[in-house]
Coordinates of C-alpha atoms in Angstrom, one line a residue:
Chain A
M1 CA 189.0 108.4 78.6
T2 CA 187.2 111.1 76.6
S3 CA 183.5 111.3 76.8
Q4 CA 183.2 110.5 73.1
T5 CA 185.0 107.1 73.4
Q6 CA 182.9 106.4 76.5
S7 CA 179.7 107.1 74.6
T8 CA 180.7 104.9 71.6
R9 CA 181.6 102.2 74.1
I10 CA 178.1 102.4 75.7
S11 CA 176.3 102.5 72.3
K12 CA 178.3 99.4 71.2
A13 CA 177.3 97.6 74.4
V14 CA 173.7 98.5 73.8
S15 CA 173.7 97.3 70.2
N16 CA 175.5 94.1 71.3
Y17 CA 172.8 93.5 73.9
A18 CA 170.0 94.2 71.4
D19 CA 171.6 91.8 68.9
A20 CA 171.8 89.1 71.6
L21 CA 168.1 89.7 72.5
W22 CA 167.0 89.7 68.9
S23 CA 168.8 86.4 68.2
R24 CA 166.8 84.8 71.0
R25 CA 163.4 86.1 70.0
E26 CA 162.1 82.6 69.2
F27 CA 163.1 81.5 72.6
A28 CA 161.1 84.3 74.2
W29 CA 158.0 83.7 72.1
Y30 CA 158.0 80.0 72.6
M31 CA 158.5 80.4 76.3
A32 CA 155.6 82.8 76.5
L33 CA 153.4 80.3 74.5
G34 CA 154.6 77.4 76.6
N35 CA 153.6 79.2 79.8
L36 CA 150.2 80.0 78.4
R37 CA 149.7 76.5 77.1
S38 CA 150.8 74.9 80.3
R39 CA 148.4 77.0 82.3
N40 CA 145.8 76.2 79.7
A41 CA 146.4 72.5 80.2
S42 CA 146.2 72.6 84.0
T43 CA 143.0 74.6 84.4
A44 CA 139.6 73.7 83.0
L45 CA 138.9 77.2 81.7
G46 CA 142.5 77.9 80.6
L47 CA 142.9 81.1 78.7
M48 CA 139.4 82.2 79.6
W49 CA 140.8 83.2 83.0
W50 CA 142.5 86.1 81.4
V51 CA 138.9 87.4 80.7
I52 CA 137.1 86.1 83.7
N53 CA 139.5 87.6 86.3
P54 CA 139.2 91.2 85.2
L55 CA 135.5 90.7 84.5
L56 CA 134.7 89.4 88.0
M57 CA 136.9 92.2 89.4
G58 CA 135.0 94.7 87.4
L59 CA 131.6 93.4 88.4
V60 CA 132.5 93.5 92.1
Y61 CA 133.7 97.1 91.8
W62 CA 130.6 98.0 89.8
L63 CA 128.4 96.6 92.5
V64 CA 130.3 98.6 95.2
F65 CA 131.1 101.8 93.5
G66 CA 128.5 101.9 90.8
V67 CA 125.4 100.6 92.5
I68 CA 125.9 101.0 96.2
L69 CA 128.1 104.1 96.4
D70 CA 127.0 105.5 93.0
V71 CA 130.2 107.3 92.2
S72 CA 131.2 105.3 89.1
R73 CA 130.5 106.8 85.7
D74 CA 129.1 103.7 84.0
L75 CA 130.0 100.1 83.4
S76 CA 131.7 100.7 80.1
Y77 CA 134.0 103.3 81.7
L78 CA 134.8 101.0 84.6
L79 CA 135.3 97.8 82.7
S80 CA 137.5 99.3 80.1
G81 CA 139.6 100.8 82.9
I82 CA 139.8 97.5 84.7
F83 CA 140.8 95.6 81.6
V84 CA 143.6 98.0 80.8
F85 CA 144.8 98.2 84.4
Y86 CA 144.7 94.4 84.6
Y87 CA 147.3 94.2 81.8
T88 CA 149.7 96.4 83.6
S89 CA 149.1 94.6 87.0
T90 CA 149.5 91.1 85.6
A91 CA 152.7 92.1 83.7
I92 CA 154.2 93.5 86.9
T93 CA 153.2 90.5 88.9
S94 CA 154.6 87.9 86.5
G95 CA 157.6 90.1 85.8
A96 CA 158.4 90.2 89.5
N97 CA 158.4 86.4 89.5
S98 CA 160.1 85.9 86.1
I99 CA 163.6 85.7 87.4
I100 CA 163.2 84.1 90.8
A101 CA 160.8 81.4 89.6
N102 CA 163.3 80.2 86.9
T103 CA 166.5 80.2 88.9
K104 CA 167.4 76.7 87.7
M105 CA 167.4 77.8 84.1
L106 CA 169.1 81.1 84.9
V107 CA 172.1 79.6 86.7
N108 CA 172.7 77.0 84.0
L109 CA 172.0 78.8 80.7
Q110 CA 173.5 81.9 79.3
F111 CA 171.2 84.3 77.5
P112 CA 170.2 88.0 78.0
R113 CA 168.2 88.0 81.2
L114 CA 165.9 90.6 79.9
I115 CA 164.2 87.7 78.0
M116 CA 162.5 86.8 81.2
P117 CA 160.5 90.0 81.8
I118 CA 159.9 90.3 78.1
T119 CA 158.4 86.8 78.1
A120 CA 156.2 87.9 81.1
V121 CA 155.0 90.9 79.2
M122 CA 154.3 88.9 76.0
E123 CA 152.3 86.3 78.0
T124 CA 150.1 89.0 79.6
A125 CA 149.8 90.9 76.3
V126 CA 148.3 87.8 74.7
G127 CA 145.8 87.6 77.6
F128 CA 145.0 91.3 77.3
L129 CA 144.4 91.0 73.5
V130 CA 142.1 88.1 74.1
S131 CA 140.1 90.0 76.6
I132 CA 139.3 93.0 74.3
P133 CA 136.7 91.2 72.0
V134 CA 135.0 90.0 75.2
L135 CA 134.9 93.6 76.5
Y136 CA 133.1 94.6 73.3
L137 CA 130.7 91.7 73.6
I138 CA 129.6 93.2 76.9
I139 CA 129.7 97.0 76.3
G140 CA 128.6 96.7 72.7
P141 CA 125.1 95.3 73.2
L142 CA 124.6 97.2 76.5
F143 CA 125.9 100.6 75.6
G144 CA 126.3 100.5 71.8
Y145 CA 130.1 100.8 71.9
W146 CA 131.6 99.0 68.9
P147 CA 135.1 99.3 67.5
G148 CA 135.3 102.1 64.9
W149 CA 138.1 103.9 63.0
Q150 CA 139.3 105.5 66.3
F151 CA 139.8 102.0 67.6
L152 CA 141.7 100.9 64.5
V153 CA 144.1 103.9 64.7
L154 CA 144.5 104.4 68.5
F155 CA 144.3 101.0 69.9
P156 CA 147.5 99.7 68.4
I157 CA 149.3 102.8 69.5
A158 CA 148.0 102.6 73.0
F159 CA 148.8 98.9 73.1
V160 CA 152.4 99.5 72.1
I161 CA 152.9 102.3 74.5
Q162 CA 151.4 100.4 77.4
S163 CA 153.5 97.3 76.6
I164 CA 156.7 99.3 76.7
F165 CA 155.6 100.9 79.9
N166 CA 154.8 97.4 81.3
L167 CA 158.1 96.0 80.2
G168 CA 159.8 98.8 82.2
L169 CA 157.9 98.0 85.3
A170 CA 158.2 94.3 84.9
S171 CA 162.0 94.6 84.5
L172 CA 162.1 96.9 87.6
T173 CA 160.2 94.5 89.8
A174 CA 162.1 91.5 88.4
R175 CA 165.4 93.2 89.2
L176 CA 164.4 94.3 92.7
A177 CA 162.9 90.9 93.6
V178 CA 166.2 89.2 93.1
P179 CA 168.0 90.7 96.1
F180 CA 164.8 91.7 97.9
R181 CA 162.2 89.0 97.8
D182 CA 160.0 91.2 100.1
I183 CA 159.0 92.9 96.9
L184 CA 156.7 90.0 96.1
N185 CA 154.7 90.7 99.2
L186 CA 154.6 94.4 98.6
V187 CA 153.5 94.3 94.9
P188 CA 149.9 93.3 95.3
H189 CA 149.3 96.1 97.9
L190 CA 151.0 98.7 95.7
L191 CA 148.9 97.6 92.8
R192 CA 145.7 97.9 94.7
I193 CA 146.7 101.4 95.9
W194 CA 147.6 102.4 92.4
L195 CA 144.2 101.1 91.1
Y196 CA 142.3 103.2 93.7
L197 CA 144.4 106.3 92.8
S198 CA 143.7 105.9 89.1
P199 CA 140.6 107.1 87.3
I200 CA 139.1 103.7 86.9
L201 CA 136.4 103.4 89.6
Y202 CA 135.6 107.1 89.3
S203 CA 136.0 109.8 86.7
A204 CA 139.2 111.8 86.3
D205 CA 137.1 115.0 86.8
L206 CA 136.8 114.0 90.5
Y207 CA 140.4 115.1 91.0
D208 CA 139.5 118.7 90.2
E209 CA 136.2 118.6 92.1
K210 CA 137.3 116.9 95.3
L211 CA 141.0 117.6 95.8
P212 CA 142.4 120.8 97.3
E213 CA 144.1 123.4 95.1
G214 CA 147.3 122.0 93.5
W215 CA 146.7 118.4 94.4
A216 CA 144.9 117.7 91.2
F217 CA 148.1 118.4 89.3
I218 CA 149.9 115.8 91.4
A219 CA 147.1 113.3 91.0
N220 CA 147.5 113.7 87.2
L221 CA 151.2 112.8 87.4
N222 CA 150.0 109.2 87.7
P223 CA 151.1 107.6 84.3
M224 CA 147.8 105.6 84.3
V225 CA 145.9 108.9 83.8
P226 CA 147.1 109.6 80.2
I227 CA 147.3 105.8 79.4
L228 CA 143.6 105.3 80.5
A229 CA 142.5 108.4 78.6
L230 CA 144.2 107.2 75.5
Y231 CA 142.6 103.8 75.8
R232 CA 139.1 105.3 76.4
S233 CA 139.5 107.3 73.2
A234 CA 140.5 104.1 71.5
L235 CA 137.9 101.7 73.0
L236 CA 135.0 104.0 73.8
G237 CA 135.4 106.7 71.2
Y238 CA 136.0 109.5 73.8
P239 CA 137.4 112.7 72.3
F240 CA 141.1 112.2 71.5
E241 CA 143.6 114.6 73.2
P242 CA 147.1 114.6 71.7
T243 CA 148.5 115.4 75.1
D244 CA 147.4 112.0 76.4
L245 CA 149.4 110.4 73.6
V246 CA 152.5 112.5 74.3
L247 CA 152.4 112.0 78.0
S248 CA 151.8 108.2 77.9
A249 CA 154.6 107.8 75.4
L250 CA 156.9 109.9 77.5
W251 CA 156.1 107.9 80.6
A252 CA 156.6 104.7 78.8
L253 CA 160.0 105.7 77.4
V254 CA 161.3 107.2 80.6
V255 CA 160.2 104.3 82.8
A256 CA 161.3 101.6 80.3
G257 CA 164.7 103.3 79.7
L258 CA 165.6 103.7 83.3
A259 CA 164.3 100.3 84.4
I260 CA 165.8 98.3 81.6
S261 CA 169.2 99.9 82.0
A262 CA 169.1 99.2 85.8
F263 CA 168.1 95.6 85.0
V264 CA 170.9 95.1 82.5
R265 CA 173.6 96.6 84.7
F266 CA 172.5 94.2 87.4
E267 CA 172.6 91.1 85.2
G268 CA 176.2 90.0 85.9
K269 CA 175.5 90.0 89.7
M270 CA 172.2 88.3 89.4
A271 CA 173.5 84.7 89.7
R272 CA 175.1 85.5 93.0
Y273 CA 171.6 85.9 94.6
L274 CA 169.9 82.9 92.9
Chain B
M1 CA 195.9 68.3 73.6
T2 CA 197.7 71.6 73.4
Q3 CA 194.9 74.0 72.5
P4 CA 192.8 75.2 75.5
A5 CA 189.1 74.9 75.3
I6 CA 188.5 76.7 78.6
S7 CA 191.1 79.0 80.0
I8 CA 190.6 80.5 83.5
K9 CA 192.9 83.0 84.9
D10 CA 193.1 84.4 88.5
V11 CA 189.4 83.9 89.0
S12 CA 187.9 84.7 92.4
V13 CA 184.2 84.5 93.3
T14 CA 182.8 85.7 96.6
F15 CA 179.3 85.2 97.9
R16 CA 177.4 86.5 100.8
P17 CA 176.8 83.7 103.3
L18 CA 173.7 81.5 102.7
A19 CA 171.7 83.1 105.5
D20 CA 172.1 86.5 104.0
R21 CA 171.5 85.5 100.4
N22 CA 167.9 86.8 100.5
P23 CA 168.4 90.0 102.4
T24 CA 165.3 91.8 103.5
L25 CA 165.2 95.6 102.9
R26 CA 165.6 96.2 106.6
R27 CA 168.6 94.0 107.0
S28 CA 170.4 95.2 103.9
V29 CA 170.0 98.8 105.0
G30 CA 170.8 98.2 108.7
T31 CA 173.8 95.9 108.5
F32 CA 175.5 96.8 105.3
R33 CA 179.0 96.9 106.7
H34 CA 178.4 93.8 108.8
R35 CA 177.4 91.8 105.8
E36 CA 180.4 92.8 103.8
K37 CA 182.7 91.5 106.4
Q38 CA 180.9 88.1 106.3
E39 CA 181.7 87.4 102.6
I40 CA 182.7 83.9 101.9
V41 CA 185.1 83.0 99.1
A42 CA 183.8 80.3 96.7
L43 CA 186.8 80.5 94.3
D44 CA 190.1 81.9 95.5
D45 CA 192.4 83.0 92.7
V46 CA 191.9 80.0 90.5
S47 CA 193.8 79.5 87.3
L48 CA 193.1 76.5 85.1
D49 CA 193.4 75.4 81.5
I50 CA 191.3 72.6 80.1
Y51 CA 192.3 71.4 76.7
K52 CA 190.5 70.3 73.6
G53 CA 189.9 66.5 73.4
E54 CA 190.2 65.9 77.1
A55 CA 187.7 64.8 79.8
F56 CA 188.5 66.8 82.9
G57 CA 187.2 65.8 86.3
I58 CA 186.5 68.1 89.3
I59 CA 186.4 66.6 92.7
G60 CA 186.2 67.9 96.2
R61 CA 183.9 68.1 99.2
N62 CA 180.7 69.9 99.3
G63 CA 181.2 73.6 99.3
A64 CA 184.7 73.4 97.8
G65 CA 183.7 75.6 94.9
K66 CA 183.0 72.9 92.2
S67 CA 179.6 74.1 91.2
T68 CA 180.6 77.7 91.3
L69 CA 183.4 76.8 88.9
L70 CA 181.0 75.2 86.5
K71 CA 178.8 78.3 86.6
V72 CA 181.7 80.4 85.8
M73 CA 182.6 78.2 82.9
A74 CA 179.0 78.3 81.7
K75 CA 179.2 82.1 81.9
T76 CA 176.1 82.4 84.0
L77 CA 178.2 83.7 86.9
K78 CA 180.5 86.6 86.4
P79 CA 183.6 86.3 88.6
N80 CA 184.6 89.2 90.9
T81 CA 188.0 89.2 89.4
G82 CA 189.9 87.3 86.7
T83 CA 189.2 86.3 83.2
V84 CA 187.4 83.3 81.7
N85 CA 187.8 82.3 78.0
V86 CA 185.7 79.6 76.5
Y87 CA 186.5 78.5 73.0
G88 CA 183.5 76.7 71.5
K89 CA 179.8 76.0 72.0
T90 CA 179.0 75.0 75.5
S91 CA 176.2 72.7 76.7
T92 CA 175.5 72.4 80.3
L93 CA 174.0 69.3 81.8
L94 CA 174.2 70.6 85.4
S95 CA 170.5 70.0 85.6
L96 CA 168.3 68.2 83.2
G97 CA 165.2 69.5 81.4
L98 CA 165.9 73.2 81.5
G99 CA 163.2 75.3 80.1
M100 CA 160.8 72.4 79.8
K101 CA 157.2 72.3 81.0
T102 CA 155.9 69.0 82.2
E103 CA 152.3 69.7 81.3
L104 CA 153.2 69.9 77.6
S105 CA 153.9 67.2 75.2
G106 CA 157.4 65.8 74.5
R107 CA 157.3 67.4 71.1
R108 CA 156.7 70.9 72.5
N109 CA 159.4 70.3 75.1
V110 CA 161.9 69.4 72.5
Y111 CA 161.3 72.9 71.1
L112 CA 161.3 74.6 74.5
G113 CA 164.4 72.9 75.7
G114 CA 166.2 73.4 72.4
L115 CA 165.4 77.1 72.2
A116 CA 166.4 77.5 75.9
A117 CA 169.7 75.9 75.1
G118 CA 170.4 78.3 72.3
L119 CA 169.1 76.5 69.1
R120 CA 167.1 78.3 66.5
K121 CA 163.7 76.9 65.6
S122 CA 164.8 75.9 62.1
E123 CA 167.7 73.9 63.6
I124 CA 165.3 72.1 65.9
D125 CA 163.0 71.3 62.9
E126 CA 165.9 69.7 61.1
R127 CA 167.1 67.7 64.1
F128 CA 163.7 66.8 65.6
D129 CA 163.6 63.3 64.3
S130 CA 167.1 62.4 65.3
I131 CA 166.4 63.9 68.8
V132 CA 163.3 61.7 69.2
D133 CA 165.1 58.6 67.8
Y134 CA 168.1 59.1 70.1
A135 CA 165.8 59.5 73.1
D136 CA 164.0 56.3 72.0
L137 CA 160.6 57.7 72.9
G138 CA 158.6 56.7 69.8
E139 CA 154.9 57.5 70.1
A140 CA 155.3 58.9 73.6
I141 CA 156.7 62.1 72.1
E142 CA 153.1 63.3 71.7
R143 CA 152.2 62.7 75.3
P144 CA 152.5 65.2 78.1
V145 CA 156.0 64.9 79.7
K146 CA 154.4 64.6 83.2
T147 CA 153.3 61.1 82.1
Y148 CA 156.9 60.0 81.5
S149 CA 158.9 57.9 83.8
S150 CA 161.9 59.6 85.2
G151 CA 164.1 57.6 82.9
M152 CA 162.2 58.7 79.8
F153 CA 162.4 62.3 80.9
S154 CA 166.1 62.1 81.4
R155 CA 166.6 60.5 78.0
L156 CA 164.6 63.3 76.4
A157 CA 166.5 66.0 78.2
F158 CA 169.8 64.5 77.5
S159 CA 169.0 64.1 73.8
V160 CA 167.9 67.7 73.5
A161 CA 171.1 68.8 75.3
M162 CA 173.2 66.9 72.9
A163 CA 171.3 68.2 69.9
I164 CA 173.0 71.6 70.2
R165 CA 176.1 69.6 69.2
P166 CA 178.4 71.2 71.8
N167 CA 182.2 71.2 71.7
I168 CA 182.2 71.6 75.4
L169 CA 180.0 69.7 77.8
L170 CA 179.7 70.7 81.4
L171 CA 178.3 67.8 83.4
D172 CA 177.2 67.5 86.9
E173 CA 176.4 64.1 88.3
V174 CA 173.7 63.3 85.8
L175 CA 175.6 60.5 83.9
A176 CA 173.3 58.0 85.5
V177 CA 170.7 58.7 82.9
G178 CA 168.1 56.2 81.9
D179 CA 168.5 52.4 81.9
E180 CA 171.6 50.4 81.2
S181 CA 171.4 50.5 77.4
F182 CA 170.8 54.2 77.3
R183 CA 173.7 54.8 79.7
E184 CA 175.9 52.9 77.2
K185 CA 174.6 55.0 74.4
S186 CA 175.2 58.3 76.2
M187 CA 178.7 57.2 77.2
E188 CA 179.3 56.4 73.5
T189 CA 178.1 59.9 72.5
M190 CA 180.5 61.4 75.0
R191 CA 183.4 59.4 73.7
Q192 CA 182.5 60.5 70.2
L193 CA 182.6 64.1 71.4
L194 CA 186.0 63.6 72.9
D195 CA 187.3 62.0 69.7
D196 CA 186.1 65.1 67.7
A197 CA 188.3 67.3 69.9
G198 CA 185.5 68.1 72.2
T199 CA 185.9 68.8 75.9
I200 CA 184.0 67.4 78.8
V201 CA 184.2 68.8 82.3
F202 CA 182.7 66.4 84.8
V203 CA 181.9 67.2 88.4
S204 CA 181.4 64.2 90.5
H205 CA 181.7 62.5 93.9
A206 CA 181.9 59.1 92.2
L207 CA 185.7 58.7 92.3
P208 CA 185.8 55.5 90.3
R209 CA 183.9 57.1 87.5
V210 CA 186.3 60.1 87.5
E211 CA 189.3 57.7 87.4
E212 CA 187.8 55.7 84.6
F213 CA 186.4 58.4 82.4
C214 CA 188.6 61.5 82.9
D215 CA 192.1 62.1 81.6
R216 CA 193.0 64.7 84.1
A217 CA 191.3 66.0 87.3
A218 CA 191.5 68.8 89.8
Y219 CA 190.9 68.4 93.5
F220 CA 189.3 71.5 95.0
E221 CA 189.5 72.5 98.6
A222 CA 188.0 75.7 100.0
G223 CA 188.0 77.4 96.6
R224 CA 191.6 76.6 95.7
I225 CA 193.1 73.8 93.6
R226 CA 194.7 71.4 96.0
A227 CA 195.9 69.0 93.4
I228 CA 195.8 68.8 89.6
G229 CA 197.1 66.2 87.2
P230 CA 196.3 62.7 85.9
S231 CA 192.9 61.7 87.3
S232 CA 194.2 58.6 89.1
E233 CA 196.8 60.5 91.0
V234 CA 194.5 63.3 92.0
V235 CA 191.9 60.8 93.1
D236 CA 194.5 59.2 95.3
V237 CA 195.4 62.5 96.9
Y238 CA 191.7 63.1 97.6
R239 CA 191.3 59.6 99.0
S240 CA 194.2 60.1 101.3
T241 CA 192.7 63.2 102.9
V242 CA 189.2 61.7 103.5

């Protein structure tokens, strides 16, 4: 087979899969809404937990790193970072569960399995979007940060990039968790390590100050570094660096591309493990 | 009865044994070769045609490959080898209430279940009233499904599953849905489906039901077809081996 026919075959398979996904878009959206509503119905505070969780997390870290250890920049820097990171971490956690928590549906109904991690990301995206006004209600009166033109332009871009990135990671953990349930135990620890390695509790300048020569470069390879920088330009009006945009977009596309293709290639075998 | 609705050719499915279904990282790295040797065969080179307008029963002991066969027909499990062709819209009733959330109202669950089964939202809008009528739920449709009795839930789930208007219905032993009058109604619906050249594949341990309801049947043993033919004959073969 020539490489040209091979590549047309692959592009045909990709467009078929995309069509199948698109035709089930209502299903994905309703499932995401259903999950949010059913959680809403079973807890007193419902959707507010999407805000309360990162807020409590942020306040605890503020107490430790801001007040006691005094290494944090300020509460607005810390809270914005936590809220953004919380979106990625919840997307990964519910992505990891998305396949194995729905085995009954998956062994009985035929649909593109990528719907499951997509739904997980949609659900967490709604939570994230709900949390942003609350973030401003805290950092607005306290520090005078209000959404301006930079927010209007950059926030949608940052949100789309992070959502693609999250979908990649959610599909990756969903795929890995099917044969290796151990992943579910590992994920919370990896997320905590990632949080500590990212410039959330401390400023990114700390890499250059504290790390030995050459290590700062490696620390900056963390995809959260450009994503957080982009969000801080959007949310807090920090100076916008085009490199942050380019690097975040590159990370998102590479991670999502590799993870989604690994997920889709595994789809046929999935039912064997469920 | 000449046109096939489901055509299965030389299909084999192998699984890893139950104990190894959830391999840990360590085990899967350490005992790779070992596990491969332990593969079990759920379906062993099965060929089978099921025709339009017929009710087909599948019987056999636990672990004979019946459920695996249904999953292959539902296309949720890709066989290791062989081809599966399904001509028509399939609805699976291997398990009731797929995609539903019991905390939410019956109304919302009609949408969740219908979308999960492959309907569009506009189609559910159109068919909503007839779904609720058929399930005979009345005002209860606005209540959370967790407040339903199990009979009410089964009726709702069955009604949603039939709303996709399938040509092919894959049934596990869920025919005992609801009370006597609803059971009559659901049997009536299934006969209607058969009359319209639909196809029903029915997996059951209830031999009298298979004899009564199915035209043909296949008796599976260890992943192979041991006997196939008119349901009463196949049931007799099965009875003689028990």
